[in-house]
Short mmCIF file of C-alpha atoms in Angstrom, two decimals:
data_model
loop_
_atom_site.label_atom_id
_atom_site.label_comp_id
_atom_site.label_asym_id
_atom_site.label_seq_id
_atom_site.Cartn_x
_atom_site.Cartn_y
_atom_site.Cartn_z
CA GLU A 26 4.41 -16.62 255.78
CA GLY A 27 6.85 -17.02 258.08
CA GLN A 28 9.00 -19.86 259.27
CA LEU A 29 10.70 -20.43 262.75
CA VAL A 30 13.00 -23.76 263.21
CA GLU A 31 14.36 -24.20 267.04
CA SER A 32 17.74 -26.58 267.42
CA GLY A 33 19.93 -27.26 270.02
CA GLY A 34 17.96 -28.70 272.52
CA GLY A 35 18.56 -31.76 274.63
CA LEU A 36 19.54 -33.32 278.27
CA VAL A 37 22.10 -31.49 280.51
CA GLN A 38 23.36 -31.33 284.12
CA PRO A 39 22.55 -29.31 286.62
CA GLY A 40 24.99 -26.06 286.26
CA GLY A 41 25.52 -26.56 282.73
CA SER A 42 24.73 -24.63 279.23
CA LEU A 43 23.39 -25.03 276.21
CA THR A 44 22.64 -22.67 273.33
CA LEU A 45 19.49 -23.00 271.57
CA SER A 46 19.16 -21.40 267.94
CA CYS A 47 16.10 -20.43 265.66
CA ALA A 48 16.59 -20.09 262.07
CA ALA A 49 14.02 -17.72 260.33
CA SER A 50 12.58 -17.55 256.99
CA GLY A 51 9.90 -15.83 255.21
CA PHE A 52 10.05 -12.10 256.86
CA THR A 53 12.54 -9.69 256.86
CA PHE A 54 14.03 -10.90 259.83
CA GLY A 55 16.41 -7.78 261.10
CA GLU A 56 12.84 -5.28 261.54
CA TYR A 57 11.07 -7.78 264.19
CA THR A 58 11.67 -8.00 267.74
CA MET A 59 12.47 -11.92 268.32
CA SER A 60 11.81 -13.83 272.09
CA TRP A 61 12.19 -16.75 273.32
CA VAL A 62 8.95 -18.02 275.63
CA ARG A 63 9.42 -21.55 277.38
CA GLN A 64 6.46 -24.25 278.35
CA ALA A 65 7.37 -26.80 281.21
CA PRO A 66 6.04 -30.02 281.53
CA GLY A 67 2.38 -29.80 282.04
CA LYS A 68 2.32 -26.07 282.70
CA GLY A 69 1.98 -22.93 281.26
CA LEU A 70 3.32 -20.38 279.32
CA GLU A 71 6.29 -18.36 280.41
CA TRP A 72 8.09 -15.39 278.49
CA VAL A 73 11.81 -15.96 278.78
CA SER A 74 13.66 -13.00 277.18
CA SER A 75 13.40 -10.92 274.27
CA ILE A 76 15.57 -8.57 271.82
CA ALA A 77 14.75 -5.63 269.62
CA GLY A 78 15.51 -6.01 265.73
CA VAL A 79 17.22 -2.34 265.43
CA GLY A 80 19.38 -1.14 268.50
CA GLY A 81 19.47 -4.48 269.75
CA ARG A 82 17.79 -3.57 273.37
CA THR A 83 17.29 -7.23 275.23
CA ASP A 84 15.21 -8.23 278.08
CA TYR A 85 14.98 -10.87 280.62
CA ALA A 86 12.79 -12.63 283.18
CA ASP A 87 13.73 -11.76 286.50
CA ILE A 88 14.39 -15.73 286.87
CA VAL A 89 16.91 -15.85 284.07
CA LYS A 90 18.72 -12.43 284.31
CA GLY A 91 22.58 -13.30 284.92
CA ARG A 92 22.14 -16.55 283.24
CA PHE A 93 21.10 -16.17 280.23
CA THR A 94 22.17 -14.17 276.49
CA ILE A 95 20.17 -13.65 274.08
CA SER A 96 21.56 -12.46 271.03
CA ARG A 97 20.57 -12.06 266.85
CA ASP A 98 22.59 -12.68 263.57
CA ASN A 99 20.42 -10.74 261.26
CA SER A 100 22.75 -11.48 258.24
CA LYS A 101 21.87 -15.08 258.64
CA ASN A 102 18.47 -14.59 260.35
CA ILE A 103 19.26 -16.78 263.28
CA LEU A 104 18.18 -15.90 266.96
CA TYR A 105 20.30 -17.42 269.70
CA VAL A 106 19.68 -17.88 273.29
CA GLN A 107 22.79 -18.92 275.69
CA MET A 108 22.01 -20.73 278.53
CA ASN A 109 24.64 -20.89 281.69
CA SER A 110 24.15 -22.11 285.13
CA LEU A 111 21.06 -24.58 284.30
CA ARG A 112 18.60 -25.42 286.96
CA ALA A 113 15.56 -28.30 286.96
CA GLU A 114 13.31 -25.28 286.84
CA ASP A 115 14.73 -24.36 283.81
CA THR A 116 13.15 -28.17 281.85
CA ALA A 117 11.09 -26.52 279.38
CA VAL A 118 9.98 -26.78 275.71
CA TYR A 119 11.72 -23.07 274.47
CA TYR A 120 9.97 -21.62 271.86
CA CYS A 121 11.00 -19.13 269.43
CA VAL A 122 8.70 -16.31 268.54
CA LYS A 123 8.36 -13.20 266.26
CA ASP A 124 6.54 -10.05 267.04
CA HIS A 125 3.60 -9.81 264.97
CA VAL A 126 4.22 -6.09 264.32
CA ALA A 127 7.75 -3.95 264.08
CA ARG A 128 6.73 -0.77 266.63
CA ASN A 129 9.73 1.12 267.60
CA GLY A 130 10.40 0.72 271.59
CA VAL A 131 7.11 -1.18 272.03
CA PHE A 132 6.82 -5.11 272.32
CA ASP A 133 3.97 -6.56 270.53
CA SER A 134 2.31 -9.84 270.54
CA PHE A 135 3.73 -13.06 269.03
CA ASP A 136 2.12 -14.05 265.61
CA ILE A 137 4.94 -16.88 264.49
CA TRP A 138 6.05 -19.63 266.94
CA GLY A 139 8.41 -22.54 266.23
CA GLN A 140 7.72 -25.73 266.76
CA GLY A 141 9.63 -25.56 270.35
CA THR A 142 12.92 -27.74 271.31
CA LYS A 143 13.08 -29.41 274.27
CA VAL A 144 15.88 -28.71 277.17
CA ALA A 145 15.81 -31.34 279.98
CA VAL A 146 18.12 -30.39 282.99
CA SER A 147 18.69 -33.39 285.21
CA SER A 148 21.67 -35.34 286.50
CA ASP B 5 4.58 -6.78 287.26
CA ILE B 6 1.72 -7.04 285.85
CA VAL B 7 -0.31 -10.67 286.84
CA LEU B 8 -3.12 -11.87 284.29
CA THR B 9 -5.61 -13.78 286.28
CA GLN B 10 -7.75 -16.16 283.64
CA SER B 11 -11.18 -17.58 284.80
CA PRO B 12 -12.73 -20.17 284.75
CA GLY B 13 -9.67 -22.62 285.32
CA THR B 14 -11.16 -24.99 283.20
CA LEU B 15 -14.59 -24.92 281.01
CA SER B 16 -16.81 -27.77 280.02
CA LEU B 17 -19.25 -26.70 276.92
CA SER B 18 -20.70 -28.95 273.82
CA PRO B 19 -20.18 -28.20 270.49
CA GLY B 20 -22.24 -25.38 269.02
CA GLU B 21 -22.32 -23.69 272.45
CA ARG B 22 -21.07 -20.02 273.00
CA ALA B 23 -17.76 -20.00 274.98
CA THR B 24 -16.88 -17.07 277.47
CA LEU B 25 -12.97 -16.63 278.74
CA SER B 26 -12.10 -14.17 280.87
CA CYS B 27 -8.59 -12.30 281.72
CA ARG B 28 -7.80 -9.89 284.27
CA ALA B 29 -5.08 -7.63 284.80
CA SER B 30 -3.85 -6.43 287.96
CA GLN B 31 -3.60 -3.02 286.85
CA SER B 32 -4.67 -0.85 283.60
CA LEU B 33 -2.75 -2.12 280.20
CA SER B 34 -1.68 0.74 278.16
CA SER B 35 -3.21 0.92 274.69
CA ASN B 36 -5.22 -2.53 275.45
CA TYR B 37 -2.28 -4.59 274.82
CA LEU B 38 -3.72 -7.76 275.08
CA ALA B 39 -3.29 -11.12 273.07
CA TRP B 40 -4.99 -14.27 273.18
CA TYR B 41 -3.52 -17.76 271.95
CA GLN B 42 -5.17 -21.03 271.47
CA GLN B 43 -2.69 -24.13 272.30
CA ARG B 44 -4.17 -27.73 270.89
CA PRO B 45 -2.30 -30.53 272.31
CA GLY B 46 1.25 -31.25 271.24
CA GLN B 47 1.14 -28.15 269.31
CA ALA B 48 2.59 -24.56 269.83
CA PRO B 49 0.51 -21.76 270.30
CA ARG B 50 -1.15 -19.88 267.88
CA LEU B 51 -2.09 -16.38 268.21
CA LEU B 52 -5.94 -15.61 268.23
CA ILE B 53 -6.96 -12.04 268.79
CA TYR B 54 -4.30 -8.78 269.42
CA ASP B 55 -4.80 -5.50 270.81
CA ALA B 56 -7.58 -6.74 272.84
CA SER B 57 -9.98 -6.98 269.74
CA SER B 58 -8.54 -7.44 266.46
CA ARG B 59 -8.47 -10.92 265.18
CA ALA B 60 -4.68 -12.22 263.54
CA THR B 61 -4.81 -13.35 260.10
CA GLY B 62 -6.86 -16.58 259.17
CA ILE B 63 -8.84 -16.88 262.27
CA PRO B 64 -12.38 -17.47 261.81
CA ASP B 65 -15.09 -14.60 262.99
CA ARG B 66 -16.50 -16.91 265.53
CA PHE B 67 -13.78 -15.57 267.32
CA SER B 68 -13.83 -12.12 269.11
CA GLY B 69 -11.88 -10.07 271.96
CA SER B 70 -13.35 -7.34 274.05
CA GLY B 71 -12.71 -4.95 276.65
CA SER B 72 -10.36 -2.31 278.16
CA GLY B 73 -8.54 -1.54 280.81
CA THR B 74 -8.03 -4.50 283.54
CA ASP B 75 -11.02 -6.82 282.20
CA PHE B 76 -10.62 -8.61 279.05
CA THR B 77 -13.02 -11.63 277.34
CA LEU B 78 -12.27 -13.57 274.37
CA THR B 79 -15.63 -14.97 273.37
CA ILE B 80 -15.97 -18.10 270.64
CA SER B 81 -19.95 -18.21 269.41
CA ARG B 82 -20.34 -21.37 268.36
CA LEU B 83 -17.90 -23.50 269.87
CA GLU B 84 -16.55 -26.38 266.84
CA PRO B 85 -14.60 -29.45 267.70
CA GLU B 86 -11.30 -27.92 267.05
CA ASP B 87 -11.82 -24.97 269.06
CA PHE B 88 -11.11 -27.25 272.64
CA ALA B 89 -8.03 -26.26 273.87
CA VAL B 90 -6.13 -24.34 275.94
CA TYR B 91 -6.31 -20.88 275.67
CA TYR B 92 -3.88 -17.94 276.99
CA CYS B 93 -4.00 -13.95 277.27
CA GLN B 94 -0.68 -12.31 277.38
CA GLN B 95 -0.13 -8.45 277.90
CA TYR B 96 2.88 -6.90 275.86
CA GLY B 97 3.55 -3.06 275.19
CA ARG B 98 6.50 -1.06 276.51
CA SER B 99 7.62 -2.76 279.80
CA PRO B 100 8.42 -6.08 280.39
CA PRO B 101 7.88 -8.65 281.60
CA PHE B 102 5.43 -9.68 279.04
CA ASN B 103 3.37 -12.11 281.25
CA PHE B 104 0.76 -14.78 280.06
CA GLY B 105 -2.34 -16.10 282.39
CA GLN B 106 -2.29 -19.55 283.85
CA GLY B 107 -4.90 -20.74 281.01
CA THR B 108 -8.08 -21.69 280.64
CA LYS B 109 -8.85 -25.29 279.52
CA LEU B 110 -11.74 -25.62 277.29
CA GLU B 111 -12.60 -29.18 277.13
CA ILE B 112 -16.06 -31.19 275.55
CA LYS B 113 -18.91 -31.90 278.25
#
């Protein structure tokens, strides 16, 4: 079964930048759409961004569009998200997630989740 | 954007009882692209149900999903102690954002 391991979280000041990484194993990484989902303290789940396995199409939640950039290195099986202009409301646990089924042009449910990495934006 | 509304916010039941959780979409979901997740305290969410009614790998058959269009239900036939958790629905498909519902907390009565 596949595994996802996030890293790169930490404390950053408002307006700062941070890059999260997610190392994937146990499945053919390049075939699947990958996404980031976040959860603010005591709150629900929020989809952040997705990147297709083939073609590289990217999508973003409006609240992070223009500030976050999702990317992937299929040769290294690593997913990234570069987060700029961070705000206090970006404070959350960030999960790396894998699409359940590789469906061309259709985004799927998330069957593998990482353990999450915490991002705290505070002065 | 599609908004998912889950009800109730909190459900208090006893082990062995039947749980029925609801998820209503603001517009009809194409191909019934709806998933249910379970999140236990301190853990990452886990996929339970996809495509509205298909159980994910390794999920016990006491969990079942049903519904179509805008109204969906997660049923847990007989609650086990480990089932007390927060449950989220999520819509997916061709057009983002792939929103989640606000969650239903299933607590021990």
